[in-house]
GROMACS .gro file of C-alpha atoms in nm:
model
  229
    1UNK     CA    1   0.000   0.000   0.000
    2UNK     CA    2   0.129   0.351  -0.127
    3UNK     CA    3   0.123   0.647   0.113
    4UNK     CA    4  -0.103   0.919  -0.042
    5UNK     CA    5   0.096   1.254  -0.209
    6UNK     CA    6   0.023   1.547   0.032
    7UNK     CA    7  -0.015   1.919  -0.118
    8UNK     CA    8  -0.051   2.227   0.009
    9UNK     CA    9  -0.246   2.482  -0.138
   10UNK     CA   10  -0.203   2.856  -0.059
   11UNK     CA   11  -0.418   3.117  -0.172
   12UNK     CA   12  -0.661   3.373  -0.047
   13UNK     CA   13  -0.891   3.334  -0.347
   14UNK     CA   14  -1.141   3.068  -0.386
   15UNK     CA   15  -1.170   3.013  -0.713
   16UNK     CA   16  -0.806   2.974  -0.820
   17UNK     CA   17  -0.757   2.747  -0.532
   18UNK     CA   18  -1.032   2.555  -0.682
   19UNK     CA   19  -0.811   2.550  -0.986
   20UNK     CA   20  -0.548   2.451  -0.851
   21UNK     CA   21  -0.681   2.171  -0.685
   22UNK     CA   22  -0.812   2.078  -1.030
   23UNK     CA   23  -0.498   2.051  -1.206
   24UNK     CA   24  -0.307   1.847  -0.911
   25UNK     CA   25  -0.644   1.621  -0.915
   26UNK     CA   26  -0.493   1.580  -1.324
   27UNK     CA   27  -0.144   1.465  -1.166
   28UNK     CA   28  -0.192   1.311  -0.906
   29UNK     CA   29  -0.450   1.067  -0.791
   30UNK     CA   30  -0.638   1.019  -0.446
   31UNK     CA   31  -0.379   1.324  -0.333
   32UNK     CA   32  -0.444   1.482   0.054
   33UNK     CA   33  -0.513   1.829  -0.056
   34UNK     CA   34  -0.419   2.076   0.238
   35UNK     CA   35  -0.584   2.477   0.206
   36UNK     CA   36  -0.456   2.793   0.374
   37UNK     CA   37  -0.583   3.104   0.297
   38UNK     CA   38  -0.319   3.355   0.494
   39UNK     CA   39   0.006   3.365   0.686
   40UNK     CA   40  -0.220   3.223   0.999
   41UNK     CA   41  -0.306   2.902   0.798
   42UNK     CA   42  -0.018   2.865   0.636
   43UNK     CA   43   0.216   2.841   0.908
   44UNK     CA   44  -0.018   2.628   1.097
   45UNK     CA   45  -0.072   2.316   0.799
   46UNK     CA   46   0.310   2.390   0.714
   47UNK     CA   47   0.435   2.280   1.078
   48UNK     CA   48   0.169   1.999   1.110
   49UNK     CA   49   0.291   1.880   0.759
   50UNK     CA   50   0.673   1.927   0.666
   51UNK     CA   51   0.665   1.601   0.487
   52UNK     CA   52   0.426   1.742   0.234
   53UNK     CA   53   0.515   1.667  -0.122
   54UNK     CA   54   0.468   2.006  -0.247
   55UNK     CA   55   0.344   2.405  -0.161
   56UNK     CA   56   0.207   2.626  -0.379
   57UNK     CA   57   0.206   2.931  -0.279
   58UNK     CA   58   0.044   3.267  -0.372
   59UNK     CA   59   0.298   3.604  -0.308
   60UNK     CA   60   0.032   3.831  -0.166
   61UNK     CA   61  -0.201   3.647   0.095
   62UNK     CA   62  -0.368   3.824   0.431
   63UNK     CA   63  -0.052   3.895   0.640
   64UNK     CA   64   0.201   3.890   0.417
   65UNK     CA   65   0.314   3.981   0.103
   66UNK     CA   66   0.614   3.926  -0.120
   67UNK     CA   67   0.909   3.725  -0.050
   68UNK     CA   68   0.861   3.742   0.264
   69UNK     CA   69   0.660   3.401   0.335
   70UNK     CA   70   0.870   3.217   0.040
   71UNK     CA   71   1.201   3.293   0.211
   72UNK     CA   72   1.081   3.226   0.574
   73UNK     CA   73   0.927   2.839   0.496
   74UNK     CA   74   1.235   2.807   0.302
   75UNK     CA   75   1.463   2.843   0.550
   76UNK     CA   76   1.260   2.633   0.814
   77UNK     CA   77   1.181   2.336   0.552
   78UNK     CA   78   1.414   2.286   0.303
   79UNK     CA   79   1.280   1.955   0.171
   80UNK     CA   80   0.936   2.091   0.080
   81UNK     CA   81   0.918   2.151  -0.245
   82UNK     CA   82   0.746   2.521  -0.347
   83UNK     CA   83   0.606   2.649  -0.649
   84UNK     CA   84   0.518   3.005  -0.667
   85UNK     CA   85   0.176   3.061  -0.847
   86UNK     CA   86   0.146   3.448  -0.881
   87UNK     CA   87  -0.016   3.695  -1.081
   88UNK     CA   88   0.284   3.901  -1.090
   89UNK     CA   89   0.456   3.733  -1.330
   90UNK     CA   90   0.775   3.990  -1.434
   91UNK     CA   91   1.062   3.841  -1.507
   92UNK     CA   92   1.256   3.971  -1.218
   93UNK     CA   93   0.977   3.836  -1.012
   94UNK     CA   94   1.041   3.505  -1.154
   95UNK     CA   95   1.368   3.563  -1.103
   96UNK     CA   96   1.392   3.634  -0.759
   97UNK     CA   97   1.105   3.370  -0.638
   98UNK     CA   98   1.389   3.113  -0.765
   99UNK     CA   99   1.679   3.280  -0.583
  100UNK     CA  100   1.481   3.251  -0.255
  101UNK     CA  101   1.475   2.856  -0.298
  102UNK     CA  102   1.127   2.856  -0.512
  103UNK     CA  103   1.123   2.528  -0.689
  104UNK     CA  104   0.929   2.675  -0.965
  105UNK     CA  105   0.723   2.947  -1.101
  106UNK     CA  106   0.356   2.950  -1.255
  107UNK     CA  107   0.161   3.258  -1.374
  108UNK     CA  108  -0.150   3.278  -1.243
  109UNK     CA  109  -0.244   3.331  -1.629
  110UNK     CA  110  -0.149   3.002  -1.721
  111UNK     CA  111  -0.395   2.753  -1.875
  112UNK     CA  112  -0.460   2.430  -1.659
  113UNK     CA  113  -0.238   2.231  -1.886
  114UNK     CA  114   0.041   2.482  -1.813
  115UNK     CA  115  -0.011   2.438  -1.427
  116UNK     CA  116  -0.006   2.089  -1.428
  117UNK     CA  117   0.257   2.071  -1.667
  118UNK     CA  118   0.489   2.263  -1.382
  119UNK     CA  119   0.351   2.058  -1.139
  120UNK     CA  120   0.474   1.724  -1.277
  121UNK     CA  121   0.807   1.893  -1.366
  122UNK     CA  122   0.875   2.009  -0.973
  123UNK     CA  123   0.734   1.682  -0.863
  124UNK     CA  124   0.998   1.486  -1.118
  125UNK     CA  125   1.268   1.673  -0.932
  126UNK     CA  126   1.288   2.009  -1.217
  127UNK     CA  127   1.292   2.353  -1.173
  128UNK     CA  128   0.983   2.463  -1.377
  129UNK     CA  129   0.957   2.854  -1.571
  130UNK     CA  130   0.778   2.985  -1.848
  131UNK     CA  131   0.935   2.942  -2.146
  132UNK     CA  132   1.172   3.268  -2.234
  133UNK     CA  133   1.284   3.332  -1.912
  134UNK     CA  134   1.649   3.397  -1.815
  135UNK     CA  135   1.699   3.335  -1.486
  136UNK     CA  136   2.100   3.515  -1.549
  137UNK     CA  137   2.281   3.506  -1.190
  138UNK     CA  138   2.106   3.217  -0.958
  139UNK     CA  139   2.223   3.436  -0.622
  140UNK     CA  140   2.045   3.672  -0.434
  141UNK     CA  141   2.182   4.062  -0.360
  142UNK     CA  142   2.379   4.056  -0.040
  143UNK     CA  143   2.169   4.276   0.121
  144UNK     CA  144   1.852   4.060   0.063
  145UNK     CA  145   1.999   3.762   0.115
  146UNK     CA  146   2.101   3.916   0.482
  147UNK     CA  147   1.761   3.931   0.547
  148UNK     CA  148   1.623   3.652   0.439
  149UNK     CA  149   1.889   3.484   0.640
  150UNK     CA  150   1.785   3.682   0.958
  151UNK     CA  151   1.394   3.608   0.877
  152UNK     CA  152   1.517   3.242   0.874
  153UNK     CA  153   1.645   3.286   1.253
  154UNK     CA  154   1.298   3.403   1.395
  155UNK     CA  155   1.035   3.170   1.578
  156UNK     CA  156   0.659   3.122   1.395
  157UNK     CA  157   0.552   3.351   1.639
  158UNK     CA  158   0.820   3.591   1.604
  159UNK     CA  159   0.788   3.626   1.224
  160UNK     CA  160   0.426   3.692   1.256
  161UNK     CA  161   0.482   3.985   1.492
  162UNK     CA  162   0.729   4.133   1.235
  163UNK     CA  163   0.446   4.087   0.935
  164UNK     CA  164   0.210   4.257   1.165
  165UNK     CA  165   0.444   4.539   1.225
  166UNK     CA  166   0.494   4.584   0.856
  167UNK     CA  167   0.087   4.632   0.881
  168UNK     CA  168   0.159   4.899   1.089
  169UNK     CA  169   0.032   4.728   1.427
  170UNK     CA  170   0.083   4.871   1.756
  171UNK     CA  171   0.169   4.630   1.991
  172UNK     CA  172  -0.184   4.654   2.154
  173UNK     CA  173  -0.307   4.572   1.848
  174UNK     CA  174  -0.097   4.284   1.763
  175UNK     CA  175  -0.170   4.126   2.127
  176UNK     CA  176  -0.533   4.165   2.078
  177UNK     CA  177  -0.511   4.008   1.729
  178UNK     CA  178  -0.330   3.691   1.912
  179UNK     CA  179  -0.456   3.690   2.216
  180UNK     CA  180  -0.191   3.690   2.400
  181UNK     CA  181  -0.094   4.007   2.647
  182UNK     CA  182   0.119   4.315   2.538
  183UNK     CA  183   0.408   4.202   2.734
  184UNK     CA  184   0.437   3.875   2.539
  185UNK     CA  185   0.465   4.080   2.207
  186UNK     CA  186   0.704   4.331   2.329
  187UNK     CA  187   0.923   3.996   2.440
  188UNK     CA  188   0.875   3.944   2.037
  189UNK     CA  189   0.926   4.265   1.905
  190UNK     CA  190   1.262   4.287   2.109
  191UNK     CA  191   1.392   3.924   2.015
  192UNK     CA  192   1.308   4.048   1.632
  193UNK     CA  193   1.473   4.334   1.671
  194UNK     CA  194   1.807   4.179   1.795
  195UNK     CA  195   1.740   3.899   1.503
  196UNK     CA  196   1.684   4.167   1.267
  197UNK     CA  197   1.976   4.344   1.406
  198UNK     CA  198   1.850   4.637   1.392
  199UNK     CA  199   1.765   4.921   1.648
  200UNK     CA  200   1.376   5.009   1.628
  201UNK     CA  201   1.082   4.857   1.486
  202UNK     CA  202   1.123   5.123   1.228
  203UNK     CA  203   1.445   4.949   1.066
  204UNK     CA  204   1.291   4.623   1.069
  205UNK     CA  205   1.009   4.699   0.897
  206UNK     CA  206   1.181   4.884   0.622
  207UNK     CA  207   1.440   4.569   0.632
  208UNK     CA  208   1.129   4.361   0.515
  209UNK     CA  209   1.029   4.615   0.249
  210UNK     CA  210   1.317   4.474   0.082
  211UNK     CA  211   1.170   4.147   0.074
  212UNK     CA  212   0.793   4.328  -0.118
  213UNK     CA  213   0.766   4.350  -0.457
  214UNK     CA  214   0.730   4.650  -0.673
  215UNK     CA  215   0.405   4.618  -0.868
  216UNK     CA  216   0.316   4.929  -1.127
  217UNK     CA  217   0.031   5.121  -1.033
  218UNK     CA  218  -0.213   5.157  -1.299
  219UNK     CA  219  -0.119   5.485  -1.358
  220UNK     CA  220   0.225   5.424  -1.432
  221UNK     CA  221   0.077   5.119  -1.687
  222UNK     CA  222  -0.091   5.408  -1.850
  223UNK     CA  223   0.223   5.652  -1.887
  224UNK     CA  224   0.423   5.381  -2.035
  225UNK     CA  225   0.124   5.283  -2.256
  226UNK     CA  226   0.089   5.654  -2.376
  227UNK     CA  227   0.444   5.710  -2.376
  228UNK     CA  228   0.621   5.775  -2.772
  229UNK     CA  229   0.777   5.438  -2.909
   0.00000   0.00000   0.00000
């Protein structure tokens, strides 16, 4: 008797986790499928399954954002395979999902064959990426991989606090969100901070800004739209 493939499936939206579960139902059969909807979730299924056969895993969820999450589950479980599926598919996004240990990257534009096409090629041992993509120098910026390196030294709890105070979060607010008293969270917020090592809150929220990603507002799409060839 063969142990049943475990995935995990991470996505605030519905419907595309819907597809995704869909296209690993086309690779895999009788798979445990596992859903998180934000950071909360995420970490939770994560630490109650680190033999999983594979994450995919949305950039922007409730709690965090860019390669923030990636980096951190990285770090903590190297053996489980990831596979960013984003909508912010720019090369240099692509690009840097891989250099934070992503074992693959599918745009969230992709037709189902395309996803499960990636799938199969992570789950074969590949690195899956569109087609066209040059992923040019495989290492990370010094700075960025500092921090990803400090992210990987901070507890579940810990890293939470610091997403929250990238919200903007007072510590009242962050203890109230957890339940869990404000003295707790400024025991947090100073064991990030010498993690971090950095001074104030301040610097370690800008630290994680390094980890975001710089989307183009719609009216910079527009500019470069109008602009003269």
């Amino acid at each position: 008797m063969t142990n049943k493939s475990t995935f995990i499936v991470a996505d605030d939206h519905p419907l595309f986790r819907e597809a995704l579960i869909h296209a690993i139902g086309n690779c895999v059969e009788d798979a445990d499928i596992i859903e998180a909807d934000s950071l909360d979730t995420l970490q939770t299924v994560v630490e109650s399954n680190p033999e999983a056969d594979l994450l995919l895993l949305d950039l922007n969820m409730p709690g965090v954002s860019g390669f923030s999450a990636l980096a951190y589950i990285r770090s903590k479980h190297e053996s489980l395979p990831t596979v960013i599926v984003s909508a912010m598919d720019d090369p240099a996004v692509i690009r840097r999902s891989i250099q934070h240990g992503a074992s693959g990257f599918i745009p969230k534009s992709s037709a189902i064959s395309t996803l499960e096409k990636g799938i199969r090629a992570v789950l074969d041992g590949e690195v899956w990426i569109p087609e066209g993509i040059d992923l040019q120098d495989d290492r990370l910026g010094s700075e960025e991989a500092e921090i990803a390196a400090a992210l990987s030294s901070l507890t579940p709890h810990q890293f939470r606090v610091l997403m929250m105070l990238g919200e903007g979060l007072l510590n009242k607010q962050i203890a109230f969100q957890l339940g869990v008293s404000e003295a707790t969270i400024k025991a947090h917020v100073t064991a990030v901070l010498r993690k971090m090592k950095v001074n104030n809150r301040t610097q370690a929220v800008l630290a994680v800004q390094q980890l975001r990603i710089s989307a183009p507002t719609m009216l910079e799409v527009q500019s470069e739209e109008d602009a003269p060839a």
